[in-house]
Amino acid sequence: MKFELPPLPWAVDALEPIISAKTIEFHYGKHHQTYVNNLNNLLPGSAFEDASLEDIILEADGGIFNNGAQVWNHTFYWNCLSPNGGGEPTGSLLDAIVRDFGSFEEFKKQFTTAAATLFGSGWAWLCTDDNGKLSIVQESNAGNPMRRDLEPLLTCDVWEHAYYLDKQNRRPDYIADFWKLVDWEAVSERY
Ligand code: MN
């Protein structure tokens, strides 16, 4: 199966001034594209030649896992963000957040800490299990919580390439801005 870089859900400059067009051009146009290219180069002759990205995430290791998961994770990340994002969720997702974290503010605090304290490169995730119980998960490198039998609802990419052009080393500033872009409507639809 040959994978393609999926289109962004918005224009490259749509998240400005919070995330610059330059960051998106590199993050999507270079990094995300490179994961797609690397995956396509690794698949021929492998056991995953006809596998879906989800199967690759669940079963592969090494370069096929790393590149396949990074393809999926980035597509998911773009679809967590919106120029009309920010604010708070509503409905059953908000109810579950209050039930499992105490309040939306407390959830935000815990997720922010998870994203800020993740050592090195990786992803912070909000996930649900089969029973609808929410949890915050840190994953290093290309990690994806589907490997733990959890369903991703929201992610924040904390690889330096996600913020270095705009914020240099200031990951906390990037995370603070991330909240202004979270597409809670999309996140809620996943729950
Ligand atoms: Mn990234």
Short mmCIF file of C-alpha atoms and ligand atoms in Angstrom, two decimals:
data_model
loop_
_atom_site.label_atom_id
_atom_site.label_comp_id
_atom_site.label_asym_id
_atom_site.label_seq_id
_atom_site.Cartn_x
_atom_site.Cartn_y
_atom_site.Cartn_z
CA MET A 1 0.00 0.00 0.00
CA LYS A 2 1.43 3.36 -0.98
CA PHE A 3 0.63 6.08 1.51
CA GLU A 4 0.11 9.73 0.66
CA LEU A 5 0.41 12.89 2.71
CA PRO A 6 -3.20 13.77 3.58
CA PRO A 7 -4.27 17.37 2.97
CA LEU A 8 -4.28 19.76 5.93
CA PRO A 9 -7.75 20.60 7.26
CA TRP A 10 -6.94 24.33 6.89
CA ALA A 11 -4.57 26.66 4.95
CA VAL A 12 -0.87 26.69 5.96
CA ASP A 13 -1.23 30.20 7.38
CA ALA A 14 -4.60 29.57 9.05
CA LEU A 15 -3.16 29.15 12.55
CA GLU A 16 -1.18 32.40 12.47
CA PRO A 17 -0.14 34.19 14.59
CA ILE A 18 -0.29 31.30 17.09
CA ILE A 19 1.53 28.80 14.86
CA SER A 20 3.30 30.39 11.90
CA ALA A 21 2.93 29.34 8.27
CA LYS A 22 6.66 28.69 8.33
CA THR A 23 6.28 26.15 11.14
CA ILE A 24 3.44 24.41 9.28
CA GLU A 25 5.41 24.44 6.01
CA PHE A 26 8.28 22.60 7.70
CA HIS A 27 6.28 20.47 10.11
CA TYR A 28 3.75 19.29 7.53
CA GLY A 29 5.59 19.83 4.23
CA LYS A 30 8.95 18.45 5.37
CA HIS A 31 8.62 16.36 8.54
CA HIS A 32 5.22 14.77 7.92
CA GLN A 33 6.05 14.26 4.23
CA THR A 34 9.36 12.60 5.15
CA TYR A 35 7.61 10.10 7.41
CA VAL A 36 5.29 9.23 4.49
CA ASN A 37 8.24 8.85 2.12
CA ASN A 38 10.27 6.78 4.57
CA LEU A 39 7.32 4.49 5.23
CA ASN A 40 6.70 3.97 1.52
CA ASN A 41 10.37 3.13 1.05
CA LEU A 42 10.37 0.60 3.90
CA LEU A 43 7.18 -1.28 3.01
CA PRO A 44 8.03 -3.15 -0.21
CA GLY A 45 9.01 -6.71 0.62
CA SER A 46 8.08 -6.31 4.31
CA ALA A 47 5.29 -8.09 6.19
CA PHE A 48 3.37 -4.80 6.17
CA GLU A 49 3.24 -4.22 2.44
CA ASP A 50 -0.58 -4.21 2.40
CA ALA A 51 -1.21 -3.24 6.02
CA SER A 52 -3.21 -0.22 7.17
CA LEU A 53 -1.56 2.45 9.28
CA GLU A 54 -3.55 1.20 12.26
CA ASP A 55 -2.21 -2.34 11.78
CA ILE A 56 1.30 -0.95 11.46
CA ILE A 57 0.86 0.97 14.73
CA LEU A 58 -0.44 -2.12 16.52
CA GLU A 59 1.99 -4.68 15.15
CA ALA A 60 5.12 -3.22 13.59
CA ASP A 61 8.43 -2.37 15.19
CA GLY A 62 11.53 -0.45 14.18
CA GLY A 63 11.46 1.91 11.22
CA ILE A 64 8.10 0.77 9.89
CA PHE A 65 6.48 1.43 13.26
CA ASN A 66 8.30 4.74 13.77
CA ASN A 67 7.43 6.16 10.38
CA GLY A 68 3.93 4.65 10.19
CA ALA A 69 2.98 5.91 13.63
CA GLN A 70 4.43 9.34 12.87
CA VAL A 71 2.31 9.52 9.70
CA TRP A 72 -0.84 8.69 11.69
CA ASN A 73 0.06 10.86 14.71
CA HIS A 74 0.65 13.96 12.59
CA THR A 75 -2.58 13.58 10.62
CA PHE A 76 -4.39 13.21 13.94
CA TYR A 77 -2.59 16.24 15.41
CA TRP A 78 -3.60 18.49 12.49
CA ASN A 79 -7.17 17.37 13.01
CA CYS A 80 -7.00 18.36 16.68
CA LEU A 81 -6.29 21.99 15.75
CA SER A 82 -8.46 24.68 14.24
CA PRO A 83 -8.20 28.43 13.67
CA ASN A 84 -11.61 28.52 15.38
CA GLY A 85 -10.44 26.36 18.27
CA GLY A 86 -9.88 27.05 21.93
CA GLY A 87 -12.32 27.36 24.78
CA GLU A 88 -13.76 24.29 26.44
CA PRO A 89 -15.55 21.13 25.35
CA THR A 90 -19.25 20.64 25.99
CA GLY A 91 -21.62 17.71 26.34
CA SER A 92 -20.59 14.19 27.25
CA LEU A 93 -16.86 14.85 26.83
CA LEU A 94 -16.98 17.72 29.32
CA ASP A 95 -18.99 15.55 31.70
CA ALA A 96 -16.37 12.80 31.45
CA ILE A 97 -13.51 15.27 31.97
CA VAL A 98 -15.17 16.59 35.13
CA ARG A 99 -15.86 13.03 36.31
CA ASP A 100 -12.32 11.75 35.68
CA PHE A 101 -10.19 14.84 36.43
CA GLY A 102 -12.39 16.90 38.77
CA SER A 103 -12.70 19.92 36.47
CA PHE A 104 -11.71 21.14 33.02
CA GLU A 105 -9.04 23.36 34.60
CA GLU A 106 -7.56 20.40 36.47
CA PHE A 107 -7.53 18.33 33.25
CA LYS A 108 -5.80 21.17 31.44
CA LYS A 109 -3.23 21.43 34.21
CA GLN A 110 -2.47 17.70 34.16
CA PHE A 111 -2.27 17.54 30.35
CA THR A 112 -0.02 20.63 30.30
CA THR A 113 2.28 19.00 32.86
CA ALA A 114 2.37 15.75 30.85
CA ALA A 115 3.29 17.67 27.68
CA ALA A 116 5.83 19.89 29.43
CA THR A 117 7.62 17.13 31.36
CA LEU A 118 7.86 14.57 28.57
CA PHE A 119 11.61 14.08 28.28
CA GLY A 120 12.91 14.46 24.74
CA SER A 121 10.61 13.98 21.76
CA GLY A 122 7.10 12.62 21.88
CA TRP A 123 3.41 13.22 22.29
CA ALA A 124 0.93 13.95 25.09
CA TRP A 125 -2.45 12.30 24.60
CA LEU A 126 -5.94 12.40 26.02
CA CYS A 127 -7.39 8.92 25.59
CA THR A 128 -10.45 6.89 26.41
CA ASP A 129 -10.68 3.19 27.22
CA ASP A 130 -13.50 0.86 26.19
CA ASN A 131 -15.54 1.99 29.18
CA GLY A 132 -15.24 5.69 28.39
CA LYS A 133 -12.75 6.32 31.19
CA LEU A 134 -10.38 9.13 30.24
CA SER A 135 -6.65 9.20 30.83
CA ILE A 136 -3.62 11.31 29.94
CA VAL A 137 -0.72 9.40 28.44
CA GLN A 138 2.85 10.42 27.60
CA GLU A 139 4.41 8.65 24.63
CA SER A 140 8.05 9.01 23.59
CA ASN A 141 9.15 9.37 19.98
CA ALA A 142 6.49 7.90 17.66
CA GLY A 143 4.50 6.27 20.48
CA ASN A 144 0.76 5.90 20.06
CA PRO A 145 -1.68 4.90 22.84
CA MET A 146 -3.50 2.45 20.53
CA ARG A 147 -0.60 0.14 21.44
CA ARG A 148 -2.01 0.23 25.01
CA ASP A 149 -5.54 -0.51 23.82
CA LEU A 150 -6.54 3.13 24.36
CA GLU A 151 -8.37 5.29 21.85
CA PRO A 152 -6.78 8.71 21.18
CA LEU A 153 -9.02 11.76 21.54
CA LEU A 154 -6.51 14.64 21.55
CA THR A 155 -2.77 14.98 21.10
CA CYS A 156 -0.06 17.59 21.48
CA ASP A 157 3.13 17.06 19.50
CA VAL A 158 6.04 18.08 21.72
CA TRP A 159 8.85 17.24 19.30
CA GLU A 160 11.01 20.36 19.02
CA HIS A 161 10.15 20.60 15.31
CA ALA A 162 6.57 21.43 16.37
CA TYR A 163 7.60 24.71 18.00
CA TYR A 164 11.27 25.57 17.56
CA LEU A 165 10.87 28.02 14.66
CA ASP A 166 8.25 30.01 16.58
CA LYS A 167 9.22 29.53 20.19
CA GLN A 168 12.81 28.18 20.13
CA ASN A 169 13.30 26.28 23.41
CA ARG A 170 10.13 27.56 25.10
CA ARG A 171 7.98 24.44 25.07
CA PRO A 172 5.70 25.78 27.85
CA ASP A 173 4.80 28.78 25.65
CA TYR A 174 3.94 26.45 22.78
CA ILE A 175 1.72 24.35 25.05
CA ALA A 176 -0.02 27.45 26.40
CA ASP A 177 -0.75 28.48 22.79
CA PHE A 178 -1.82 24.94 21.86
CA TRP A 179 -4.93 25.35 24.04
CA LYS A 180 -6.01 28.35 21.92
CA LEU A 181 -6.23 26.06 18.88
CA VAL A 182 -7.76 22.83 20.21
CA ASP A 183 -10.77 21.90 18.10
CA TRP A 184 -13.04 20.69 20.90
CA GLU A 185 -15.83 19.96 18.45
CA ALA A 186 -13.60 17.44 16.64
CA VAL A 187 -12.30 16.02 19.92
CA SER A 188 -15.85 15.61 21.26
CA GLU A 189 -16.94 13.78 18.12
CA ARG A 190 -14.30 11.11 18.86
CA TYR A 191 -15.72 10.41 22.31
MN MN B 1 5.78 16.57 14.64
#
